[in-house]
Every structure is written in structure tokens, then in C-alpha cells.
Tab-separated table of C-alpha atoms in Angstrom:
chain	number	residue	atom	x	y	z
T	1	UNK	CA	-36.340	33.842	16.115
T	2	UNK	CA	-36.486	34.011	19.955
T	3	UNK	CA	-33.084	34.981	21.891
T	4	UNK	CA	-33.851	31.363	23.528
T	5	UNK	CA	-33.990	29.558	19.976
T	6	UNK	CA	-31.157	31.903	18.765
T	7	UNK	CA	-28.848	30.801	21.998
T	8	UNK	CA	-29.827	27.006	21.499
T	9	UNK	CA	-28.611	26.929	17.893
T	10	UNK	CA	-25.581	28.940	18.693
T	11	UNK	CA	-25.069	26.638	21.356
T	12	UNK	CA	-25.515	23.453	19.233
T	13	UNK	CA	-23.668	24.871	16.136
T	14	UNK	CA	-20.570	25.598	18.568
T	15	UNK	CA	-20.835	22.122	20.090
T	16	UNK	CA	-20.510	20.508	16.725
T	17	UNK	CA	-17.511	22.712	15.561
T	18	UNK	CA	-15.715	21.977	18.562
T	19	UNK	CA	-16.699	18.349	18.322
T	20	UNK	CA	-15.185	18.077	14.760
T	21	UNK	CA	-12.484	20.683	14.646
T	22	UNK	CA	-10.951	19.419	18.563
T	23	UNK	CA	-12.531	16.204	19.260
T	24	UNK	CA	-12.180	12.897	18.099
T	25	UNK	CA	-9.140	10.720	17.484
T	26	UNK	CA	-6.203	11.531	15.629
T	27	UNK	CA	-5.817	8.045	14.008
T	28	UNK	CA	-3.948	5.117	14.714
T	29	UNK	CA	-0.486	5.030	16.338
T	30	UNK	CA	1.756	4.986	13.465
T	31	UNK	CA	5.417	3.276	13.181
T	32	UNK	CA	7.469	4.332	10.492
T	33	UNK	CA	8.279	1.744	7.747
T	34	UNK	CA	10.626	1.935	4.683
T	35	UNK	CA	12.715	-0.189	3.100
T	36	UNK	CA	14.439	-1.493	-0.105
T	37	UNK	CA	13.712	-4.036	-2.358
T	38	UNK	CA	15.992	-6.051	-4.932
T	39	UNK	CA	15.335	-8.639	-7.394
T	40	UNK	CA	18.626	-10.579	-8.352
T	41	UNK	CA	20.534	-8.074	-7.889
T	42	UNK	CA	18.754	-5.635	-9.198
T	43	UNK	CA	16.719	-2.781	-8.117
T	44	UNK	CA	13.115	-3.445	-8.045
T	45	UNK	CA	12.258	-0.351	-9.611
T	46	UNK	CA	8.480	0.642	-10.218
T	47	UNK	CA	7.362	-2.173	-7.908
T	48	UNK	CA	4.526	-2.399	-5.618
T	49	UNK	CA	5.681	-3.231	-2.031
T	50	UNK	CA	1.923	-4.127	0.156
T	51	UNK	CA	1.732	-4.833	3.610
T	52	UNK	CA	-1.358	-6.816	4.320
T	53	UNK	CA	-2.343	-7.865	7.977
T	54	UNK	CA	-2.396	-11.023	9.160
T	55	UNK	CA	-5.851	-11.916	9.470
T	56	UNK	CA	-7.905	-11.612	12.893
T	57	UNK	CA	-6.250	-7.866	13.508
T	58	UNK	CA	-7.784	-4.744	12.986
T	59	UNK	CA	-5.370	-3.614	10.791
T	60	UNK	CA	-5.435	-1.735	7.272
T	61	UNK	CA	-3.462	-2.623	4.615
T	62	UNK	CA	-1.106	-0.123	2.870
T	63	UNK	CA	1.390	-0.242	-0.283
T	64	UNK	CA	3.903	1.811	-1.759
T	65	UNK	CA	5.497	1.777	-5.263
T	66	UNK	CA	9.312	1.688	-5.221
T	67	UNK	CA	11.631	3.865	-6.943
T	68	UNK	CA	14.699	3.687	-9.210
T	69	UNK	CA	16.716	2.149	-6.593
T	70	UNK	CA	14.252	-0.053	-4.961
T	71	UNK	CA	13.350	2.358	-2.067
T	72	UNK	CA	9.742	2.308	-0.832
T	73	UNK	CA	8.413	4.080	2.275
T	74	UNK	CA	4.645	3.305	3.496
T	75	UNK	CA	2.356	6.015	3.953
T	76	UNK	CA	-1.011	5.741	5.867
T	77	UNK	CA	-2.347	8.329	3.417
T	78	UNK	CA	-0.896	11.030	1.630
T	79	UNK	CA	1.091	13.137	3.616
T	80	UNK	CA	1.335	10.688	6.645
T	81	UNK	CA	4.159	8.342	6.572
T	82	UNK	CA	3.641	5.176	8.537
T	83	UNK	CA	1.970	1.839	9.699
T	84	UNK	CA	0.218	0.843	12.273
T	85	UNK	CA	2.569	-1.795	14.499
T	86	UNK	CA	1.634	-5.418	13.800
T	87	UNK	CA	2.028	-8.693	12.143
T	88	UNK	CA	1.717	-8.276	8.310
T	89	UNK	CA	2.354	-10.470	5.130
T	90	UNK	CA	4.046	-8.515	2.447
T	91	UNK	CA	3.075	-9.022	-1.391
T	92	UNK	CA	5.093	-7.578	-4.284
T	93	UNK	CA	4.160	-7.231	-7.888
T	94	UNK	CA	5.427	-5.745	-11.144
T	95	UNK	CA	3.313	-6.262	-14.104
T	96	UNK	CA	5.387	-5.471	-17.176
T	97	UNK	CA	4.844	-6.341	-20.949
T	98	UNK	CA	6.569	-9.789	-21.880
T	99	UNK	CA	9.425	-8.542	-23.484
T	100	UNK	CA	10.232	-6.794	-20.014
T	101	UNK	CA	9.075	-3.117	-21.302
T	102	UNK	CA	6.692	-1.066	-18.941
T	103	UNK	CA	3.192	-1.957	-19.103
T	104	UNK	CA	1.242	0.988	-20.974
T	105	UNK	CA	0.811	4.113	-18.246
T	106	UNK	CA	-3.067	4.398	-17.210
T	107	UNK	CA	-2.348	7.502	-14.882
T	108	UNK	CA	-4.825	9.552	-16.721
T	109	UNK	CA	-7.402	7.087	-17.515
T	110	UNK	CA	-10.662	7.252	-15.588
T	111	UNK	CA	-11.253	3.507	-15.270
T	112	UNK	CA	-7.851	2.155	-15.781
T	113	UNK	CA	-7.642	-1.297	-16.779
T	114	UNK	CA	-5.883	-4.631	-15.077
T	115	UNK	CA	-2.718	-4.703	-16.802
T	116	UNK	CA	-3.345	-8.380	-18.222
T	117	UNK	CA	-5.831	-6.481	-19.865
T	118	UNK	CA	-3.155	-4.607	-21.993
T	119	UNK	CA	-0.970	-7.471	-22.623
T	120	UNK	CA	1.104	-7.289	-19.503
T	121	UNK	CA	2.092	-10.195	-17.325
T	122	UNK	CA	3.444	-10.719	-13.623
T	123	UNK	CA	7.221	-10.625	-13.199
T	124	UNK	CA	7.464	-11.602	-9.522
T	125	UNK	CA	7.798	-15.404	-8.279
T	126	UNK	CA	4.420	-16.534	-7.163
T	127	UNK	CA	5.386	-16.968	-3.795
T	128	UNK	CA	6.341	-13.085	-2.981
T	129	UNK	CA	3.613	-12.210	-5.380
T	130	UNK	CA	1.171	-13.796	-2.607
T	131	UNK	CA	3.227	-13.288	0.445
T	132	UNK	CA	3.782	-16.977	0.906
T	133	UNK	CA	7.769	-16.992	0.903
T	134	UNK	CA	9.053	-17.329	4.773
T	135	UNK	CA	10.698	-13.146	4.260
T	136	UNK	CA	7.354	-12.002	3.677
T	137	UNK	CA	6.079	-12.584	7.312
T	138	UNK	CA	7.307	-9.068	9.364
T	139	UNK	CA	5.961	-7.818	12.373
T	140	UNK	CA	6.260	-4.094	12.639
T	141	UNK	CA	7.195	-2.991	16.291
T	142	UNK	CA	5.727	0.432	17.401
T	143	UNK	CA	9.444	1.895	16.863
T	144	UNK	CA	8.967	0.832	13.031
T	145	UNK	CA	12.037	-0.306	10.952
T	146	UNK	CA	13.245	-0.558	7.551
T	147	UNK	CA	12.202	-3.797	5.934
T	148	UNK	CA	14.214	-4.995	3.077
T	149	UNK	CA	13.788	-7.668	0.813
T	150	UNK	CA	15.484	-9.683	-1.626
T	151	UNK	CA	13.460	-11.597	-4.135
T	152	UNK	CA	14.181	-13.795	-6.984
T	153	UNK	CA	15.425	-12.140	-10.555
T	154	UNK	CA	12.815	-10.776	-12.597
T	155	UNK	CA	11.083	-12.898	-15.095
T	156	UNK	CA	7.649	-13.073	-16.748
T	157	UNK	CA	5.604	-15.445	-15.174
T	158	UNK	CA	3.086	-18.138	-16.418
T	159	UNK	CA	-0.563	-16.444	-16.951
T	160	UNK	CA	-2.878	-17.543	-14.577
T	161	UNK	CA	-6.182	-19.304	-15.614
T	162	UNK	CA	-8.912	-16.623	-15.885
T	163	UNK	CA	-6.378	-14.112	-17.177
T	164	UNK	CA	-5.460	-13.197	-20.388
């Protein structure tokens, strides 16, 4: 290998490392988003809270699971809290067994099944599951904010056609 070839390769490698390590975008501007969800007068424990961007935007959907107190915090990706500012529809979901007990834990499963396949049913009212309730329309400002939601009391919902 000639000194010129070695120098060209070194320059290309250094440029590549610099571009990957120092260049590019740091990602979208994120705003902190958190809140508390209740269902009736009870915390919405273990429920899914999903922020879905309104059509026509280039925003990303993100979701969080509520804790025992109904609290959630949106993360853009693990360890990076926040959501892109913009308009969203918020949807909620909680699958449980018909008697109200938790659906079987599939966290260790390689190919988890939909909760319906395990006999679980949706416990969130349809207008909140689909984000069609007026309270589900939110605008996340650039400074972020706390978005609290009050859902109707949880109860087993009728099974949809096509689902068990």
C-alpha cells in the first residue's frame, strides 16, 4: 500500500468517524410530558397511555404505562424523556381478565399474544380507547406540561367483532 493510498484511507476513515460521532442531528426537540390518569375515583394502574399525532404531521407516537398511582411519563426512547411539541390524540387501554384480574404476564415471551387471545378484555370505555372523547385532544407546547385525564370507571367492555 502506497503512502498516498494509506493517507486517503485514513482521511476517509477519520471523516466517517467524525460524521458519525460529531455530526448529524441530536434528534427532535422534545418537551417533557407527564400526568396522572384516574378511572372513576381510582388510579388507572397498569394502563397504557398513547399519544398519537394528528394526521398530516411528521410527529411520532409515544406511549407509557401508568404506575400504581396512575402516573405516567412519556419517553421518546429509553432514558430520553419527552415528546415532540404538537397536536395529539391521547388513547388509553387496559386489558384484564373478565373478572377484573390481571391478564397473564407475557413479559418474558418471545412472541407475545394479543390479550384477547388469552381471554382478556378491554376495560376502557370505547371513546377513550379510540381517543374520540373531547378530553383526548391535546396540544403539547414547546415547554411541555402535565396532562391529567379522568376516565369513566373501568368495566369490561363488550367484545368487538373479530376479537375473542
